[in-house]
Short mmCIF file of C-alpha atoms and ligand atoms in Angstrom, two decimals:
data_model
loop_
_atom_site.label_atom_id
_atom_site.label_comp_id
_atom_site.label_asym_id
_atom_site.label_seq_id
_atom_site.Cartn_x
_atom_site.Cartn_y
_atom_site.Cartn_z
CA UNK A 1118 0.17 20.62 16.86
CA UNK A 1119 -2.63 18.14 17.18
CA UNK A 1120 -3.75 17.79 12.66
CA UNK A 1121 -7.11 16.91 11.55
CA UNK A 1122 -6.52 14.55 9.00
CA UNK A 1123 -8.51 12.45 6.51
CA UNK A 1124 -7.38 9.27 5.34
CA UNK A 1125 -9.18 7.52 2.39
CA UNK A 1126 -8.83 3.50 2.32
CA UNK A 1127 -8.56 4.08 6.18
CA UNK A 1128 -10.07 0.62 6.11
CA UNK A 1129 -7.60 -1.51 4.77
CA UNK A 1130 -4.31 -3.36 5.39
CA UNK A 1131 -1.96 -0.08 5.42
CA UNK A 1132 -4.57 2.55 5.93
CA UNK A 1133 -5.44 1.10 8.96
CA UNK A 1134 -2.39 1.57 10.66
CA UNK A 1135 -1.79 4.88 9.43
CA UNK A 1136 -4.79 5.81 11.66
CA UNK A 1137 -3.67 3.85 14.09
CA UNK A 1138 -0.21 5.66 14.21
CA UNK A 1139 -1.88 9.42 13.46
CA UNK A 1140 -4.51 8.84 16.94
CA UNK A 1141 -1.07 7.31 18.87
CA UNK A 1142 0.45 10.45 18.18
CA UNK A 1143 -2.48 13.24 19.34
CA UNK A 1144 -4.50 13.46 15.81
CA UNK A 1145 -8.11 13.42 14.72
CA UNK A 1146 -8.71 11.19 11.95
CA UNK A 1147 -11.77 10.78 9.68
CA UNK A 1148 -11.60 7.89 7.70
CA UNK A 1149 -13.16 7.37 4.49
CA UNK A 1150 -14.02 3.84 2.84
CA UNK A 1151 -16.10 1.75 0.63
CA UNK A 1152 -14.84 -1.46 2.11
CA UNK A 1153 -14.48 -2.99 -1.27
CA UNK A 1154 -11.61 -4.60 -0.13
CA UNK A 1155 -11.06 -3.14 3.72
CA UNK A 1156 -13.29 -4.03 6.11
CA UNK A 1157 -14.97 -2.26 8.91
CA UNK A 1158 -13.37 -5.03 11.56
CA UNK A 1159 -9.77 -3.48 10.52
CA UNK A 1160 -10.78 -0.51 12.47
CA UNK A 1161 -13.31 -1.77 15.27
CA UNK A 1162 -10.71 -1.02 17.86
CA UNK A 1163 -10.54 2.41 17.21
CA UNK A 1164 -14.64 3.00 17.28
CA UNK A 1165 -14.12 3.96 20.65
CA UNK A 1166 -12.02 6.74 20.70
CA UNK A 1167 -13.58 10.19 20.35
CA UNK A 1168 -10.54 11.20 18.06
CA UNK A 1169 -11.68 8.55 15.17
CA UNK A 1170 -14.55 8.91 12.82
CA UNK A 1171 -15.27 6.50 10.00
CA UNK A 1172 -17.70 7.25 7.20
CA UNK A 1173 -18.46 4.35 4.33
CA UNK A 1174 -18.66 6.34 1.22
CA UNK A 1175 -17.38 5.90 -2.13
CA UNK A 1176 -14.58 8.53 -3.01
CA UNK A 1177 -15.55 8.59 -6.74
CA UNK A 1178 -18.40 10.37 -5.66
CA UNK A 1179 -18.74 13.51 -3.75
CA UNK A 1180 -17.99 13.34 -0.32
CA UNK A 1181 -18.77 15.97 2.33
CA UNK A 1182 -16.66 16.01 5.03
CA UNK A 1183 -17.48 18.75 7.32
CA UNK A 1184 -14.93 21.43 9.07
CA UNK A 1185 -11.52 21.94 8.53
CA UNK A 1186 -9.05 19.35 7.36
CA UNK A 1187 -4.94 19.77 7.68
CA UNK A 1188 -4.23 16.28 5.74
CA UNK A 1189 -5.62 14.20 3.17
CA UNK A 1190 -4.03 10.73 3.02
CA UNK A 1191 -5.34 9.57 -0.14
CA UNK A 1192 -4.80 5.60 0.16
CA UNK A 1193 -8.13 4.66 -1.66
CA UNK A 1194 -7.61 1.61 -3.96
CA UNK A 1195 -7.57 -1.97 -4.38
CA UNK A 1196 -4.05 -2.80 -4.20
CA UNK A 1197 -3.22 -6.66 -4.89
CA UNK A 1198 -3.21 -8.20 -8.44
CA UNK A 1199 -6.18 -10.56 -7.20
CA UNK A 1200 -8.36 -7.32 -6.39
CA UNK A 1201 -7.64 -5.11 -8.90
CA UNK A 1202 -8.63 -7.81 -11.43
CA UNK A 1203 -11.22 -8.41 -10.15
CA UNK A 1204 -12.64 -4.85 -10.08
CA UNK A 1205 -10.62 -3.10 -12.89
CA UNK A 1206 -12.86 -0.43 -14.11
CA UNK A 1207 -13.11 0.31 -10.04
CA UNK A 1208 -9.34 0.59 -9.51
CA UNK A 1209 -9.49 2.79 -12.58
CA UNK A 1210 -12.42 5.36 -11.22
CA UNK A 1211 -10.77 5.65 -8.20
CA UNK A 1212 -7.26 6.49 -9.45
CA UNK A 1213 -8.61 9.03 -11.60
CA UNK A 1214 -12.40 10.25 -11.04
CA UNK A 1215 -11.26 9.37 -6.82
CA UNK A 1216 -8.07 11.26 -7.10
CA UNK A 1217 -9.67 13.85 -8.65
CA UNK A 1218 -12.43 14.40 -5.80
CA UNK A 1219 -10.03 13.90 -3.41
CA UNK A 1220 -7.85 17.08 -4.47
CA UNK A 1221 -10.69 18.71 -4.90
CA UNK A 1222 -11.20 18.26 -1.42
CA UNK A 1223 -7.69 19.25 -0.44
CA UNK A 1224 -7.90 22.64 -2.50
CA UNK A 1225 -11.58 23.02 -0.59
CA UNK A 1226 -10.05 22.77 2.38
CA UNK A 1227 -6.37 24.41 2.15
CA UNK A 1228 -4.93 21.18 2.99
CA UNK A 1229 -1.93 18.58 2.36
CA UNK A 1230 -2.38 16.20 0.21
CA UNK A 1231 -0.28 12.81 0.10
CA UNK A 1232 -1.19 10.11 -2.75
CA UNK A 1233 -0.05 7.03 -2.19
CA UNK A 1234 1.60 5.55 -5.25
CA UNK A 1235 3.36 2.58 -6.01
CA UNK A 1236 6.43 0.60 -7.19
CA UNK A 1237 4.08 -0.68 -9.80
CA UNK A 1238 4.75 2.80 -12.10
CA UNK A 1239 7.77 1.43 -13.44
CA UNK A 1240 6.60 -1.56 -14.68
CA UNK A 1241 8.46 -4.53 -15.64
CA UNK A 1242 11.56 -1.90 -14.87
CA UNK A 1243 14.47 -1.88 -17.53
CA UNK A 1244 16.32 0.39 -14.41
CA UNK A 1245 17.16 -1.75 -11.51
CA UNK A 1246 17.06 -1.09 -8.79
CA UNK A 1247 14.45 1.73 -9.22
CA UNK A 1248 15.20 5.33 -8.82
CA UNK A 1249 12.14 8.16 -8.90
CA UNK A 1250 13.43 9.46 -11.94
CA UNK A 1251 13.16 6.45 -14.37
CA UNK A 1252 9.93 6.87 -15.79
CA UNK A 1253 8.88 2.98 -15.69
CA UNK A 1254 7.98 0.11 -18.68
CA UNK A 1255 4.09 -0.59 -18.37
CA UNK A 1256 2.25 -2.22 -20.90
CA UNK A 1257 -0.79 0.50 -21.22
CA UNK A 1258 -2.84 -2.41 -22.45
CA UNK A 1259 -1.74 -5.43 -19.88
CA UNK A 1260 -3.94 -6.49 -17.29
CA UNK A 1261 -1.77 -5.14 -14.79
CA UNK A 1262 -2.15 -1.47 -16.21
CA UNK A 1263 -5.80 -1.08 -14.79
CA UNK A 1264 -3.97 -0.52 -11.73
CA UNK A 1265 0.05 0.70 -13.29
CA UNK A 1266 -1.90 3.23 -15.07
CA UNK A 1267 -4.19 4.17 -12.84
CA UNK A 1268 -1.46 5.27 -10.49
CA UNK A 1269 0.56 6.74 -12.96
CA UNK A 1270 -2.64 9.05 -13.83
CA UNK A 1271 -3.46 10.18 -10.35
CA UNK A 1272 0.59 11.02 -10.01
CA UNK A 1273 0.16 13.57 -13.05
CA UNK A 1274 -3.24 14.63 -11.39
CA UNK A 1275 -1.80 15.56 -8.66
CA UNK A 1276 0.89 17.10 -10.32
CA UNK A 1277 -1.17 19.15 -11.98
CA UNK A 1278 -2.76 20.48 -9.19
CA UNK A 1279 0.40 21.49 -7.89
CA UNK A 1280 1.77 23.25 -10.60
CA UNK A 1281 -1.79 24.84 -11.82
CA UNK A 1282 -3.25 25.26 -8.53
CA UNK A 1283 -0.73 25.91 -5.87
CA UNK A 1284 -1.99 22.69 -3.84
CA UNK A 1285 0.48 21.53 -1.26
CA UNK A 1286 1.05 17.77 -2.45
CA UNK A 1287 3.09 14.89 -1.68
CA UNK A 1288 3.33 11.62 -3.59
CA UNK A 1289 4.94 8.26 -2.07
CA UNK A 1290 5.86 5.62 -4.27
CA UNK A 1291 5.58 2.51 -1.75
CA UNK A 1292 6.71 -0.63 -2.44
CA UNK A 1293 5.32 -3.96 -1.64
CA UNK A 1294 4.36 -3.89 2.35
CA UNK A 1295 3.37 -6.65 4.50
CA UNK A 1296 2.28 -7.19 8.17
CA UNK A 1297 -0.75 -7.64 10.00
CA UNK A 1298 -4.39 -7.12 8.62
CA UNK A 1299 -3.59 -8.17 5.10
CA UNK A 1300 -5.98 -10.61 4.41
CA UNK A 1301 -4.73 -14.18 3.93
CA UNK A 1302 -6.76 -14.54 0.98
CA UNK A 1303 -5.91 -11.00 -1.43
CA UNK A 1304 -3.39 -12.90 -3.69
CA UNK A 1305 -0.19 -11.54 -2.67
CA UNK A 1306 2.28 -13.04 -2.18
CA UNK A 1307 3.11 -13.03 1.79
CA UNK A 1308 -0.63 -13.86 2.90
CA UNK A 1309 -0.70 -17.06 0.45
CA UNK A 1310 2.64 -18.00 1.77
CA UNK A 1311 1.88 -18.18 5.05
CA UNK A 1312 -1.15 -19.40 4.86
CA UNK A 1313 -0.48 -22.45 2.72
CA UNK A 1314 2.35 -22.66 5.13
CA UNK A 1315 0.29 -23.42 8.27
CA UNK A 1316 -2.35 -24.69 6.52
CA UNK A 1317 -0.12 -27.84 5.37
CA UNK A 1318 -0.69 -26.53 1.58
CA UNK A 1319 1.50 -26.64 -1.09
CA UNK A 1320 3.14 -23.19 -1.07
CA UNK A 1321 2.52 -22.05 -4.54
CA UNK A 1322 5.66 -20.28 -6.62
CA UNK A 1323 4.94 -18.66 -10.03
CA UNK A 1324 7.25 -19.35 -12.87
CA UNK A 1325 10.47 -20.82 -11.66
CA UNK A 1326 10.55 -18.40 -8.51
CA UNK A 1327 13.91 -16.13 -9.90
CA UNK A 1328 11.72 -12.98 -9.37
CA UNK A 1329 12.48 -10.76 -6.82
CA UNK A 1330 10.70 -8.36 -4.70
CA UNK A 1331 11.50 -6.08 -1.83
CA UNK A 1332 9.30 -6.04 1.19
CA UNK A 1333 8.76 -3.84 3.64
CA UNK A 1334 7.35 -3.97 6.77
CA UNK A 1335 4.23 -2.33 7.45
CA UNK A 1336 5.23 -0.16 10.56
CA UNK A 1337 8.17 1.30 8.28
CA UNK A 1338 5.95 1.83 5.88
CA UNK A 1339 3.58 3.89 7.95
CA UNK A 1340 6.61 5.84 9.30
CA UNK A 1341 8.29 7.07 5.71
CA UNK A 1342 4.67 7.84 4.40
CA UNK A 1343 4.08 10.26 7.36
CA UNK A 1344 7.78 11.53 7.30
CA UNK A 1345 6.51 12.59 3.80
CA UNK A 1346 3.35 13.85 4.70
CA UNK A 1347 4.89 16.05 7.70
CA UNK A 1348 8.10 17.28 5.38
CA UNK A 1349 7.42 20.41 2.64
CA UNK A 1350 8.82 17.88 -0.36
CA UNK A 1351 6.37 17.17 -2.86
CA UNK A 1352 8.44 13.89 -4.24
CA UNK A 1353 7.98 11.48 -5.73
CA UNK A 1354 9.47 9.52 -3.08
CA UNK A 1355 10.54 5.95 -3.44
CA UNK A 1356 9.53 4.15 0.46
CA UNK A 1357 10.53 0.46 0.80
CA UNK A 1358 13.01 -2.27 1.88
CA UNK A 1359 15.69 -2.46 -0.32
CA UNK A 1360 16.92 -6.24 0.93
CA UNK A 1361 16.03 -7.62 -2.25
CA UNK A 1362 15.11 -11.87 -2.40
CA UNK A 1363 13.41 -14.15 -4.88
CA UNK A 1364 9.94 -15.34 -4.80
CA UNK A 1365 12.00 -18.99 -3.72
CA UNK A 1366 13.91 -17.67 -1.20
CA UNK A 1367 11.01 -15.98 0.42
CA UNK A 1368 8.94 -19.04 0.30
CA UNK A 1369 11.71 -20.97 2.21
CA UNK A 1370 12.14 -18.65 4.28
CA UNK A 1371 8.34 -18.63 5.34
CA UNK A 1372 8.21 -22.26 5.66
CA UNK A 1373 11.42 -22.49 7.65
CA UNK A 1374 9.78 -19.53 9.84
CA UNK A 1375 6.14 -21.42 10.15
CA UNK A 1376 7.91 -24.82 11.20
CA UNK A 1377 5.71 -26.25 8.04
CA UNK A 1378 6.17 -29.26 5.73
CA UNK A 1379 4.47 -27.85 3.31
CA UNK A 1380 6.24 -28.72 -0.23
CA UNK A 1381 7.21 -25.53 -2.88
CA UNK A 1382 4.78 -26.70 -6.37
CA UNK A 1383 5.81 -23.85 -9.25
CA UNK A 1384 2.43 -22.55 -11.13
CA UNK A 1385 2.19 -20.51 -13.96
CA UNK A 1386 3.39 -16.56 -13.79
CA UNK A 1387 0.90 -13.88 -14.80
CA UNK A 1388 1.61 -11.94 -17.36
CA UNK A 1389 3.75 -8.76 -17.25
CA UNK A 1390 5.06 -10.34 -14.18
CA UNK A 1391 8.25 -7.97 -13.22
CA UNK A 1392 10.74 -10.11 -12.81
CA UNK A 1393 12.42 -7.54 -10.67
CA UNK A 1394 12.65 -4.96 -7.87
CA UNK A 1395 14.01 -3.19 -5.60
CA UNK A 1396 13.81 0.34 -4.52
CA UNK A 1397 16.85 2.67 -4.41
CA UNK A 1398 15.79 4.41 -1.46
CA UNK A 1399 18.70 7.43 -1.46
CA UNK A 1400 16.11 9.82 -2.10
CA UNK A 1401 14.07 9.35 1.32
CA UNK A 1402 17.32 8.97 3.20
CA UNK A 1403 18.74 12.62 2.23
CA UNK A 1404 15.04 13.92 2.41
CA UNK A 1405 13.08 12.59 5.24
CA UNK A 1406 16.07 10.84 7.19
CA UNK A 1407 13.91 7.52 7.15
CA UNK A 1408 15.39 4.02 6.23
CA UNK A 1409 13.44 0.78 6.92
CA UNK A 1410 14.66 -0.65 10.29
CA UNK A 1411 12.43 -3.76 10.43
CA UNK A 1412 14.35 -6.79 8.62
CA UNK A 1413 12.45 -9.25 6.89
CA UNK A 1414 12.88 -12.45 9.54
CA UNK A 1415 11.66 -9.97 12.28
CA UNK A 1416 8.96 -8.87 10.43
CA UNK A 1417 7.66 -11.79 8.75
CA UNK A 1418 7.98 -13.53 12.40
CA UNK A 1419 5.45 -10.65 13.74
CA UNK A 1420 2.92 -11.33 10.69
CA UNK A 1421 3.15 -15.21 11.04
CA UNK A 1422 2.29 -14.70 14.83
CA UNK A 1423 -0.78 -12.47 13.85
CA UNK A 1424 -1.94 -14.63 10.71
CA UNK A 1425 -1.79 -17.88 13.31
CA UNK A 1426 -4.02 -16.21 15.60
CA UNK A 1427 -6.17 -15.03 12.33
CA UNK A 1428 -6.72 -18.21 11.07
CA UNK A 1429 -7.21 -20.25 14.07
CA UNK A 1430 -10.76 -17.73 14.36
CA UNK A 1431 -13.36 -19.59 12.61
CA UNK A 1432 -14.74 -16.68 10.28
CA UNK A 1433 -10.85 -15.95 8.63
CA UNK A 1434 -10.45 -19.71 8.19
CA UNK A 1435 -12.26 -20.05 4.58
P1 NAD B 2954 -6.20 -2.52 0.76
O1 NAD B 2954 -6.98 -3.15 -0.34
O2 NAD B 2954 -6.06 -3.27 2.03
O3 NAD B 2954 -6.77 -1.08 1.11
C1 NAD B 2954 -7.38 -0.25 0.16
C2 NAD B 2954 -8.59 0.37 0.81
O4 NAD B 2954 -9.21 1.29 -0.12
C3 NAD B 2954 -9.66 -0.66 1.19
O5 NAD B 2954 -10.08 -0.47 2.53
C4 NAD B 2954 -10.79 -0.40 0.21
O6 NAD B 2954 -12.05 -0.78 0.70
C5 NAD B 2954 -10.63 1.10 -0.03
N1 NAD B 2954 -11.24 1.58 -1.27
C6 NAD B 2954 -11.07 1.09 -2.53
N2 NAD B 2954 -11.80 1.79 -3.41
C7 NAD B 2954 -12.43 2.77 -2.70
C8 NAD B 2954 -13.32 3.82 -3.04
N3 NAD B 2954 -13.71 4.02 -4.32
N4 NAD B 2954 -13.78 4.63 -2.06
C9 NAD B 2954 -13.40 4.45 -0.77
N5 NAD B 2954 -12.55 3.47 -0.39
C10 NAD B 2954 -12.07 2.64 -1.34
O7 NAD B 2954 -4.76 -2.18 0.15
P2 NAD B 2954 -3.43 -1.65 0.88
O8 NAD B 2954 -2.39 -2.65 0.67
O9 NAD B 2954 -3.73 -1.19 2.23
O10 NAD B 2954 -3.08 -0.40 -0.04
C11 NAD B 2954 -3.43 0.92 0.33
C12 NAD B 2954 -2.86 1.91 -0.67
O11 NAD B 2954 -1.43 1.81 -0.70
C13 NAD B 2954 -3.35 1.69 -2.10
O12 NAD B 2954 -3.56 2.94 -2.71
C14 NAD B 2954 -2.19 0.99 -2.75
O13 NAD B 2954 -2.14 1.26 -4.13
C15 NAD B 2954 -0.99 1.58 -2.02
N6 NAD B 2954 0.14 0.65 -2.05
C16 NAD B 2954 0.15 -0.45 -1.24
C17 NAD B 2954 1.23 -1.31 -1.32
C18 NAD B 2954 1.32 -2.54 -0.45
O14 NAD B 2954 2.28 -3.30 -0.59
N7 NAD B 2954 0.41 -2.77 0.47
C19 NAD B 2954 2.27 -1.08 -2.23
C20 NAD B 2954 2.18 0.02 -3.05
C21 NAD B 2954 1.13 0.90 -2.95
#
């Protein structure tokens, strides 16, 4: 049956192709977004179809969002280190007071709701790799935890809800996700890469580059957060890549992919840096039957394809 779902941060690099996905597959979607960090032009192909509505509003405040709703996606929230720096008393509205509305909503409605969490709950992890039940190492005061704790506050919202108010609700715990429509310019890692790659920039590695991450490609992503959303489990749910690499290797690995010259120059590491992760993904496999498919060359070859064509348009190029 055909779901009439709402998907907050519909606008930006991930939300964008969960509509994409939910209108491929028979839905109506209504899309909700500030564009604080999404833009409008993430969704412009979809304007025409009669299935997709998108309304700029601000989900700390009320938002009206007339007839019935099956699904609320709530995706709302800067999500790189660069962004969420740069607007930390945002991130934290809209991890609480926006989490908060957005139940509210779901309750109004008699609706799913699915928060999208992160890897970024547990920290600088002391567990490795991560399971959901280690409860994570954040520094409450860091300048990471505008967005750690933000997270970890709309998890025991929505918690909350369940237990107090019956709400159907989901939480996925998604690790870091790359692929077209991140902007080559938010910070992370994967759009500086490859843009200092074919750009002829030194590719920039903090601290020695040991770190490691776990990336996941966007499209499996999309799949294990709507395997989620369409399953009765109310998680959390861990959803990433578990091919683990360091920040070095992945920078080789991008220039070696981009044909580039471009040397590695090490720069300072952030604080509260984790200096690992990697999901343990067990969970989602017995659940949801979902594993990510997509390995890394294959998907970073896709992004580097789309972030060429990107940059070579004179607006992205700055
Ligand atoms: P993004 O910045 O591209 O998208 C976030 C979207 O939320 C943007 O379109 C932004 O304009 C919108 N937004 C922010 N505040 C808002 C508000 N108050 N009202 C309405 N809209 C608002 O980031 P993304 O990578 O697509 O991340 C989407 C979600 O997934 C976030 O909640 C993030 O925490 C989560 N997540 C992403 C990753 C990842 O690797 N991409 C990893 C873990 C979790």
């Amino acid at each position: 049956m055909p779901k009439r779902v709402v998907v907050t941060g519909g606008a930006g690099f991930l939300g964008s192709h969960l509509c994409e996905r939910l209108l491929a597959r028979g839905d109506e979607v209504i899309c909700l977004d500030n564009f604080l960090t999404g833009s409008p032009e993430n969704v412009a192909h979809l304007m025409g179809e009669r299935r997709f509505r998108l309304l700029e509003c601000d989900v700390t405040g009320f938002v009206h969002v007339p007839g019935e709703v099956d699904l609320v996606l709530h995706l709302a929230s800067a999500a790189s280190p660069a962004d969420y720096l740069d607007h930390p008393i945002e991130t934290l509205r809209v991890g609480s007071e926006g989490t908060s509305h957005m139940l509210g909503l779901a309750r109004e409605k008699g609706a799913r709701f699915l928060l999208a969490s992160t890897s970024e709950v547990y920290g600088d992890p002391l567990e490795h790799p991560q399971r959901e039940t280690y409860w994570g190492n954040v520094n409450p005061v860091g300048p990471r935890s505008v967005y750690d704790e933000a997270k970890r506050f709309a998890e025991s919202l929505t918690t909350a809800y369940r237990t107090t108010h019956g709400l159907d609700t989901a939480i996925v715990r998604i690790f870091n996700t790359y692929g077209p429509r991140m902007r080559p310019n938010d910070g992370r890692a994967i759009p500086t890469f490859i843009r200092q790659a074919l750009t002829g920039q030194p590719i920039t590695v903090t601290g020695d580059g040991t770190q490691t991450r776990s990336i996941c490609y966007v499209d499996d992503t999309v799949t294990g957060i709507l395997a989620l959303a369409g399953s009765v489990h109310s998680g959390p749910v861990n959803i990433g890549n578990p091919v683990e690499m360091t920040m070095l290797e992945l920078a080789g690995t991008i220039r070696e992919l981009t044909g580039s010259a471009s040397p590695i120059q090490h720069i300072d590491r952030p604080a509260d840096d984790p200096a690992v992760r990697r999901p343990d993904t067990t969970l989602a496999g017995e659940l949801l039957g979902w594993h990510a498919r997509v390995d890394p060359g294959t998907g970073l070859r896709r992004t580097i394809g789309w972030f060429r064509r990107e940059l070579g348009r004179p607006s992205a190029a700055a």
